[in-house]
Coordinates of N, CA and C in Angstrom, one line a residue:
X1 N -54.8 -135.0 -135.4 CA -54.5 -136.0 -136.5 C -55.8 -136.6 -136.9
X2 N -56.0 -136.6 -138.2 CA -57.3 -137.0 -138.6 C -56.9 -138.5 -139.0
X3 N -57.7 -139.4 -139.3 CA -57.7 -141.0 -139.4 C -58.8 -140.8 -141.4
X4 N -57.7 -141.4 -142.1 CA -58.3 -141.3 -143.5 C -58.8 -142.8 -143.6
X5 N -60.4 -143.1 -143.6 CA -61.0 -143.8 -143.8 C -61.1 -144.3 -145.7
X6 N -61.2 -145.7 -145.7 CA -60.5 -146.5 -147.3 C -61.8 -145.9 -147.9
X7 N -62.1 -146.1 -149.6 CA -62.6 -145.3 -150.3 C -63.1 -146.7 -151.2
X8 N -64.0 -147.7 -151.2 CA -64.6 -149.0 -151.9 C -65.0 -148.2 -153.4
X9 N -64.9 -149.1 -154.2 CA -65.6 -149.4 -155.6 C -66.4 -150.5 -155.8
X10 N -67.2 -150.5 -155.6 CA -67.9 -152.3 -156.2 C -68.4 -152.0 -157.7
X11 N -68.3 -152.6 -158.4 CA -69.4 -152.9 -159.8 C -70.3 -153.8 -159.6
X12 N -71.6 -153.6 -160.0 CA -72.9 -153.8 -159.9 C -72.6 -155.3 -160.6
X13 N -72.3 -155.4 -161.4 CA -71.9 -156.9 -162.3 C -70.4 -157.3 -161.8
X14 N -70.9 -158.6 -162.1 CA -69.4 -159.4 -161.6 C -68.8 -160.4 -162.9
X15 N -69.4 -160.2 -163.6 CA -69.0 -161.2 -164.9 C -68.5 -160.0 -165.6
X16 N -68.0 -158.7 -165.5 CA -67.5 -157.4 -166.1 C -66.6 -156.7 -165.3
X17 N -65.6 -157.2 -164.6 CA -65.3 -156.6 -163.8 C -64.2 -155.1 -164.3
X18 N -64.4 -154.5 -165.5 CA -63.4 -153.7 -166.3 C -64.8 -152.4 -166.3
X19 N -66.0 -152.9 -166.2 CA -67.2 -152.0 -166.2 C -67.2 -150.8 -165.1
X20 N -66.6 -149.5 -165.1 CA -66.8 -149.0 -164.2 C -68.0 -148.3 -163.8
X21 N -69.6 -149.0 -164.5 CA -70.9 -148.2 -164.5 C -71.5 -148.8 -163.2
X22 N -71.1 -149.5 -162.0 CA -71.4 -149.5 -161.2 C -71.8 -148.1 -160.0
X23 N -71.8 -148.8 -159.1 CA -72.1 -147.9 -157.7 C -71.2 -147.9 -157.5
X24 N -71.0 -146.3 -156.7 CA -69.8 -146.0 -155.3 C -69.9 -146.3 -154.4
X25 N -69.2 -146.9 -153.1 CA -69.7 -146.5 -152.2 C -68.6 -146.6 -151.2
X26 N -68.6 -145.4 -149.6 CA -67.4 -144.4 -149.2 C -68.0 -144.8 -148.2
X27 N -66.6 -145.5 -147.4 CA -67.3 -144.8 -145.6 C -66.4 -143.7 -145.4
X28 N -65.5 -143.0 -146.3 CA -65.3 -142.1 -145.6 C -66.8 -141.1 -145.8
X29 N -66.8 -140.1 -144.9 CA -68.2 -138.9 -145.2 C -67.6 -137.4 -145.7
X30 N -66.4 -137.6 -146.5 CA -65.8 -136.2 -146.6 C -65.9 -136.7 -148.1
X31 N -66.5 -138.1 -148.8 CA -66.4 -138.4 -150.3 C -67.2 -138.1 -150.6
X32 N -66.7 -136.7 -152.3 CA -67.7 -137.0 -153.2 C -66.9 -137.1 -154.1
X33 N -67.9 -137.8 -155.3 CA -67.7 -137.9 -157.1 C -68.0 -136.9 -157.2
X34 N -67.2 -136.6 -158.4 CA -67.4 -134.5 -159.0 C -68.5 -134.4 -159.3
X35 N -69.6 -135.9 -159.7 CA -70.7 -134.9 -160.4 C -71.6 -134.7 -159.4
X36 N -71.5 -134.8 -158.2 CA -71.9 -134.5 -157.1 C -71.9 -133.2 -156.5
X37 N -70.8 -132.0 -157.5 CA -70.4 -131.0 -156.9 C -71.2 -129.9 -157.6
X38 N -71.5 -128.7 -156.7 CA -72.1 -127.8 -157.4 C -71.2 -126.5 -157.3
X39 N -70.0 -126.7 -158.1 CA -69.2 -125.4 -158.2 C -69.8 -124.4 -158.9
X40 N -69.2 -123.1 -157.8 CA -69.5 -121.8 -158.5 C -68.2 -121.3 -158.9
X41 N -68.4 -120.4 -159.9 CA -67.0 -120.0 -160.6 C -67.5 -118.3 -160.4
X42 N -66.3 -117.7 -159.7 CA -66.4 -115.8 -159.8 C -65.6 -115.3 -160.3
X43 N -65.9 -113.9 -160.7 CA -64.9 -113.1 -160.8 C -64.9 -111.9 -160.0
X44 N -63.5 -111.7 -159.7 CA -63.5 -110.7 -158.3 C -62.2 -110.1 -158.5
X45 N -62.3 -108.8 -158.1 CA -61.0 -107.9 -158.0 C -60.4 -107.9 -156.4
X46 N -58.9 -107.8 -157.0 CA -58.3 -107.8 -155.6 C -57.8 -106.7 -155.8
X47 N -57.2 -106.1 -154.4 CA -56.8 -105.0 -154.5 C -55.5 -104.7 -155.6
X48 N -55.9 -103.4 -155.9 CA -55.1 -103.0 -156.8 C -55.7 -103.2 -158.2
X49 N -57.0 -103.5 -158.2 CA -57.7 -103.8 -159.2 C -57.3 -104.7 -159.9
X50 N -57.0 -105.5 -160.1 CA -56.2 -107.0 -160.7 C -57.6 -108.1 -160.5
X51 N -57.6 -108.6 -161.8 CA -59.3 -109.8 -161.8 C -58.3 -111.3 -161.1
X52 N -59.4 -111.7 -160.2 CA -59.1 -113.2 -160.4 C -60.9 -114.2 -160.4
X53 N -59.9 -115.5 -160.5 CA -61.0 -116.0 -160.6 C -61.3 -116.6 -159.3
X54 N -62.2 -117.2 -158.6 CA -62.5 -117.7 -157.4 C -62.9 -119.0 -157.8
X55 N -63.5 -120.2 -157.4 CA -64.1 -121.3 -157.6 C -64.6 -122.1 -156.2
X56 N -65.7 -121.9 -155.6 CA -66.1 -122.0 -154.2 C -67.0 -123.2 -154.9
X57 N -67.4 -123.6 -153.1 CA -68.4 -124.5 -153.2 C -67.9 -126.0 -153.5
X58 N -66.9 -126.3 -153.0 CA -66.0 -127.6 -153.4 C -66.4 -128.3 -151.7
X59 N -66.8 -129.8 -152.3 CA -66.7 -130.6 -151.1 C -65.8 -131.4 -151.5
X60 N -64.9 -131.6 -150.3 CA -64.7 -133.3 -150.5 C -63.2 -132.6 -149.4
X61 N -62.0 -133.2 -149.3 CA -60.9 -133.5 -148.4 C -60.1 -132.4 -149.1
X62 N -59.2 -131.5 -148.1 CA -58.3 -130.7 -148.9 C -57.2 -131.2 -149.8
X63 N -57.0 -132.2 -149.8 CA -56.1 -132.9 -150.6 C -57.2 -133.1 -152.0
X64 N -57.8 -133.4 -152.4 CA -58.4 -133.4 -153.7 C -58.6 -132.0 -153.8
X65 N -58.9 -131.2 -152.9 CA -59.0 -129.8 -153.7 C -58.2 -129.1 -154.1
X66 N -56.7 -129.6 -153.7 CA -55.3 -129.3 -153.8 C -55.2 -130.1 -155.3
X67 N -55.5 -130.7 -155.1 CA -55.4 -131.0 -156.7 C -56.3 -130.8 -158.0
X68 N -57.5 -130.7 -157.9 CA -58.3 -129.4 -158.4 C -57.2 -128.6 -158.7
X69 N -57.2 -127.3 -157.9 CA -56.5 -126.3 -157.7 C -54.9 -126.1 -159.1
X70 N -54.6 -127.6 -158.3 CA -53.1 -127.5 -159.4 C -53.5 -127.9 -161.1
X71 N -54.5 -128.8 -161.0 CA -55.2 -128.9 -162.5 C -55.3 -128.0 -163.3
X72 N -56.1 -126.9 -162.7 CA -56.8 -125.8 -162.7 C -55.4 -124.9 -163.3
X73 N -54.5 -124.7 -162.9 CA -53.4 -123.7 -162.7 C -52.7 -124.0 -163.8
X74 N -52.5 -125.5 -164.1 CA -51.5 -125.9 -165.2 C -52.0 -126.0 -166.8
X75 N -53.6 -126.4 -166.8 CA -54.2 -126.0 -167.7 C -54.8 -124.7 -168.2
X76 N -55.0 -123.6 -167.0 CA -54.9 -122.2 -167.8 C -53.6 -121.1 -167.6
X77 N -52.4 -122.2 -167.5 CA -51.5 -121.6 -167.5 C -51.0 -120.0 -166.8
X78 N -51.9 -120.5 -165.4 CA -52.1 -119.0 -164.5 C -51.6 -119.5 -163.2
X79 N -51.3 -118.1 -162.4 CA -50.7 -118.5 -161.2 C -51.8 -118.8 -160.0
X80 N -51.9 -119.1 -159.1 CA -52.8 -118.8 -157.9 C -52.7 -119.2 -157.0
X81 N -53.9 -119.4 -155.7 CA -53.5 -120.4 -154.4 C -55.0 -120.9 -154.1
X82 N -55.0 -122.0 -153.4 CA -55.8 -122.8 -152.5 C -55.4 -122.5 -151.1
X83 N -56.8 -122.0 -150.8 CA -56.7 -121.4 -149.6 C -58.5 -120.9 -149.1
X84 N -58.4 -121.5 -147.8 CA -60.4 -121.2 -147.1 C -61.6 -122.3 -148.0
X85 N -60.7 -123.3 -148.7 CA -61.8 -123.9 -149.6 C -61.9 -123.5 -150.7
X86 N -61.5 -122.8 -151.4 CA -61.2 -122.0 -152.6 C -59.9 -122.3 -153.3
X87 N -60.4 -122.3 -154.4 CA -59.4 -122.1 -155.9 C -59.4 -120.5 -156.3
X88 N -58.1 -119.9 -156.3 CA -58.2 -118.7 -156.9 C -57.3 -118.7 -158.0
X89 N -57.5 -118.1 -159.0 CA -56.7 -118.3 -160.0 C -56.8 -116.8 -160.7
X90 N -55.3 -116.4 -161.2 CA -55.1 -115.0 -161.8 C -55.4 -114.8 -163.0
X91 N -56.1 -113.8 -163.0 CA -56.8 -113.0 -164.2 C -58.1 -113.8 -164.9
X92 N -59.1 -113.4 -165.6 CA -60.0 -114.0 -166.1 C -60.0 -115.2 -166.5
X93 N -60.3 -116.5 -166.4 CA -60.6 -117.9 -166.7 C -61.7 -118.8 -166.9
X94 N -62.8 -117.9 -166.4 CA -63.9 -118.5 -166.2 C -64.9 -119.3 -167.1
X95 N -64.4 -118.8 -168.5 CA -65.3 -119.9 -169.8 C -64.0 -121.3 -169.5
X96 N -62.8 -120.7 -169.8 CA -61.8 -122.0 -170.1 C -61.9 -122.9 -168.5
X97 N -62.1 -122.2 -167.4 CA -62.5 -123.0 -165.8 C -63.7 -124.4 -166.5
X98 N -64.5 -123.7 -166.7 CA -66.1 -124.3 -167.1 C -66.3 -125.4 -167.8
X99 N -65.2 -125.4 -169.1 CA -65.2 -126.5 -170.0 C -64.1 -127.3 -169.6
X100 N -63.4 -127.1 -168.5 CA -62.1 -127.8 -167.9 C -62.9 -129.0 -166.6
X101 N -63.4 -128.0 -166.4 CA -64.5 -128.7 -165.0 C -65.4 -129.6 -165.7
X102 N -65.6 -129.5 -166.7 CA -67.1 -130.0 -167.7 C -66.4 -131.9 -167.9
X103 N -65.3 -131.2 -168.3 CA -64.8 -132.5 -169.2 C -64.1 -133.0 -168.2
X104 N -63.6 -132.7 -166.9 CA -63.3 -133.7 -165.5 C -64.6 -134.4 -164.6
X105 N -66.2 -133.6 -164.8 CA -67.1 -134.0 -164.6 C -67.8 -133.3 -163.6
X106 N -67.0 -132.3 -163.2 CA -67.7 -131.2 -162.5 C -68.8 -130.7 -162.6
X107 N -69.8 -130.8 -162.4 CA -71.0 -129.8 -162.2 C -70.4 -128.1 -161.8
X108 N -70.9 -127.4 -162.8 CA -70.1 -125.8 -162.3 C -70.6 -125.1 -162.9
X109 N -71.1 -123.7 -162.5 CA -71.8 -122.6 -163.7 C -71.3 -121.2 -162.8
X110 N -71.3 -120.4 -163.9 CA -71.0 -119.0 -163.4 C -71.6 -118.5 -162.2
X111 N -71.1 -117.4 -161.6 CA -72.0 -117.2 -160.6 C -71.3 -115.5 -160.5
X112 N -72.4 -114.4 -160.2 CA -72.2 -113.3 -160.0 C -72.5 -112.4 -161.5
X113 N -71.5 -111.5 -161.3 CA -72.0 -110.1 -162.9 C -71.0 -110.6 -163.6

């Protein structure tokens, strides 16, 4: 059983308290902010020759990556699983992945042929 440590926001200003341009700051050590992430996005054949997409390189708690994941699936209207740390998602996605990740704040770029 793991023990989930609370997750602070302070704002740097106190006469603004609606400003979210402050600092983070986590005692848990499994936290990050997405622009903290350096996702890679692939494409890879599974057997039977069928494309998917991969999306590795994710830190943070399986429960935020579970939700990634489901973001991921309902916005490109594809099926897949979370599973080893990975997002996999069916059939090619990888431009629409990129500008999905872009505009949630993801740091992400292609990776492979």
């Amino acid at each position: 059983m793991t023990i989930r440590q609370p997750i602070f926001i302070r704002c740097m200003h106190q006469k603004n308290k609606n400003n979210n341009s402050g600092f983070v700051y986590s005692t848990n050590p499994e936290f990050f902010i997405p622009g903290e992430q350096n996702l890679r996005v692939h494409l890879d054949r599974k057997a039977g020759g069928k494309m998917v997409t991969r999306i590795t390189d994710f830190k943070g708690t399986p429960d935020s990556l579970e939700k990634l994941g489901k973001l991921l699936k309902q916005k490109c209207a594809s099926g897949g699983a979370v599973k080893d740390g990975e997002i996999i998602l069916q059939g090619d996605h990888r431009d629409k992945i990129l500008s999905i990740l872009a505009s949630e704040g993801y740091r992400a770029k292609k990776s492979g042929g």
